[in-house]
mmCIF file of C-alpha atoms in Angstrom:
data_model
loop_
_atom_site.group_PDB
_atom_site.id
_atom_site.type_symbol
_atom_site.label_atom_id
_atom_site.label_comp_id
_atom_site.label_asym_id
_atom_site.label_seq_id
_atom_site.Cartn_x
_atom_site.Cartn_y
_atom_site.Cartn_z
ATOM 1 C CA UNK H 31 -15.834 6.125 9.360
ATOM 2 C CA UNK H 32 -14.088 5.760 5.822
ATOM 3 C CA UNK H 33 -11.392 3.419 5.431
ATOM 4 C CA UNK H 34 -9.048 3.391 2.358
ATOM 5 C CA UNK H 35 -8.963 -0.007 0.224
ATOM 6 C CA UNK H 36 -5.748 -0.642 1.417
ATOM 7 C CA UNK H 37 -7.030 -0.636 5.460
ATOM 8 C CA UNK H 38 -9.888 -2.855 3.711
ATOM 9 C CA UNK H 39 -7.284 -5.208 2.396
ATOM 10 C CA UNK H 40 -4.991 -5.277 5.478
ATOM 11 C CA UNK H 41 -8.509 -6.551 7.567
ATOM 12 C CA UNK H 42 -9.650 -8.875 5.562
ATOM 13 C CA UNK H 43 -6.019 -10.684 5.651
ATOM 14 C CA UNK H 44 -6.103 -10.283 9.577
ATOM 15 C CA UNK H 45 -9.650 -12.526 8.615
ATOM 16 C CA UNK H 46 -7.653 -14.961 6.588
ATOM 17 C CA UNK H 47 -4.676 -15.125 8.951
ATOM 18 C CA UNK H 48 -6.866 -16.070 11.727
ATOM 19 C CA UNK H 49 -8.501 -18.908 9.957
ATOM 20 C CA UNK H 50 -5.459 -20.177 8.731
ATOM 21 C CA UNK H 51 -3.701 -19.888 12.321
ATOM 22 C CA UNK H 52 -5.712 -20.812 14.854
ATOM 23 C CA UNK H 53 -7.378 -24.276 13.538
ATOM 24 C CA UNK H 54 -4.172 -25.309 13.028
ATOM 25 C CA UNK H 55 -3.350 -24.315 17.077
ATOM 26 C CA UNK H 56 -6.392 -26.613 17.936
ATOM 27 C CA UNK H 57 -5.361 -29.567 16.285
ATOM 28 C CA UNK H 58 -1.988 -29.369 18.289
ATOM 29 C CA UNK H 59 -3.902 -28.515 21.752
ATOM 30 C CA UNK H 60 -6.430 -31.271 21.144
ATOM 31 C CA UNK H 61 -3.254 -33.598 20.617
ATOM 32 C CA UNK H 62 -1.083 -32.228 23.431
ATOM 33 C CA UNK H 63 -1.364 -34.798 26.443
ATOM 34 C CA UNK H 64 -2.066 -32.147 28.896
ATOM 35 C CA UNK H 65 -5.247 -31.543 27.709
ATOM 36 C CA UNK H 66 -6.872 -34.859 28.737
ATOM 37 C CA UNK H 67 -6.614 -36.175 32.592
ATOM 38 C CA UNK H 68 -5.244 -39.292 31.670
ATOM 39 C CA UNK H 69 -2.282 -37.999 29.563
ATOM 40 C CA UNK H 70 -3.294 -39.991 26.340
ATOM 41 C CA UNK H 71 -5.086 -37.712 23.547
ATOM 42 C CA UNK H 72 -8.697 -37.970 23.550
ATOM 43 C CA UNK H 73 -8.762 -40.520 26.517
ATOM 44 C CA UNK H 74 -10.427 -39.132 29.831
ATOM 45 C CA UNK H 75 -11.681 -36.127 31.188
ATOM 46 C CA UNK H 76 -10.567 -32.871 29.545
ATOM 47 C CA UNK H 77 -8.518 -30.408 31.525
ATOM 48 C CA UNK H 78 -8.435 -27.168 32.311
ATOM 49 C CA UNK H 79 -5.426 -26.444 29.595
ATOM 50 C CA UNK H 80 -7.832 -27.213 26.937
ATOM 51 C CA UNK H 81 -10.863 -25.140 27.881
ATOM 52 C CA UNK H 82 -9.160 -21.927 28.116
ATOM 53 C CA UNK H 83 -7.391 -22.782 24.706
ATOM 54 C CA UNK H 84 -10.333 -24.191 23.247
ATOM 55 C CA UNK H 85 -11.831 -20.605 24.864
ATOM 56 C CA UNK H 86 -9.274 -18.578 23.255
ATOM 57 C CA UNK H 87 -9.403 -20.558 20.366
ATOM 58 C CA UNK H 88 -12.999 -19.429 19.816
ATOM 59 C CA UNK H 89 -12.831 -15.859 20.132
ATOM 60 C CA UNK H 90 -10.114 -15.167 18.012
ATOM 61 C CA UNK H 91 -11.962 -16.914 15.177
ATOM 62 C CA UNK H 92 -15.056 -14.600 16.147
ATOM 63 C CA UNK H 93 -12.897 -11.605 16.278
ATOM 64 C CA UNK H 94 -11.035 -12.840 13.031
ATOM 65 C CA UNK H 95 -13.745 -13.205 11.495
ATOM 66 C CA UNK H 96 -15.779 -10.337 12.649
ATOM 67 C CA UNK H 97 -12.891 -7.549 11.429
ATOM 68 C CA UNK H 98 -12.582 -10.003 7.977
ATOM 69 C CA UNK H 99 -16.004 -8.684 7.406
ATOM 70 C CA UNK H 100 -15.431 -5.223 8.226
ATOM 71 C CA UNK H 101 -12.919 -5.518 5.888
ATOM 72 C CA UNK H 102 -15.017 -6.606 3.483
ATOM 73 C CA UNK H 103 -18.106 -4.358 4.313
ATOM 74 C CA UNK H 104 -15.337 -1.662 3.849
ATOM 75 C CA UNK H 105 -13.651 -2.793 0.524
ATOM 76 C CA UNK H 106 -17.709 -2.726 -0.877
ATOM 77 C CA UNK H 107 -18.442 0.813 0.153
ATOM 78 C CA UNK H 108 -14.753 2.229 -1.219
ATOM 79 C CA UNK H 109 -16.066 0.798 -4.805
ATOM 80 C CA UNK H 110 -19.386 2.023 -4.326
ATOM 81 C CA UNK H 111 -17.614 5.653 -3.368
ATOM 82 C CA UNK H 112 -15.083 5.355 -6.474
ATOM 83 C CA UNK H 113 -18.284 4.642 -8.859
ATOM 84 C CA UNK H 114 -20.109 7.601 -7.776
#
């Protein structure tokens, strides 16, 4: 499959978007009460609310970061088309 530079560009800011999103969302699940049994951040057992965030959390960043590179890998080979 060919992809234009501009498809190229668009992925690799869904890449960038996702890093800049989603650690952000962690810091405010990690300090939201319901994620730890005793209601006080970071004191007790965590709940359920935080593993499927933390879950979520973590494949988006893969997927993120997995179409960045497409995006990349795509960019690369529309230069390498326009040189030849």
């Amino acid at each position: 499959m060919v992809l234009s530079r501009g498809w190229s560009v668009f992925l690799v800011g869904v890449g960038v978007w996702t890093w800049v999103i989603w650690p952000r969302f962690a810091v405010a699940i990690w300090q939201d009460p319901r994620s730890w049994a005793s209601g006080t951040v970071a004191e007790g057992a965590a709940t359920s609310f935080l593993w499927v965030h933390a879950l979520l959390i973590a494949a988006s960043l893969a997927i993120g970061t997995t179409v960045g590179a497409l995006g990349i890998r795509a960019w690369v080979a529309a230069r390498r088309r326009q040189a030849s």
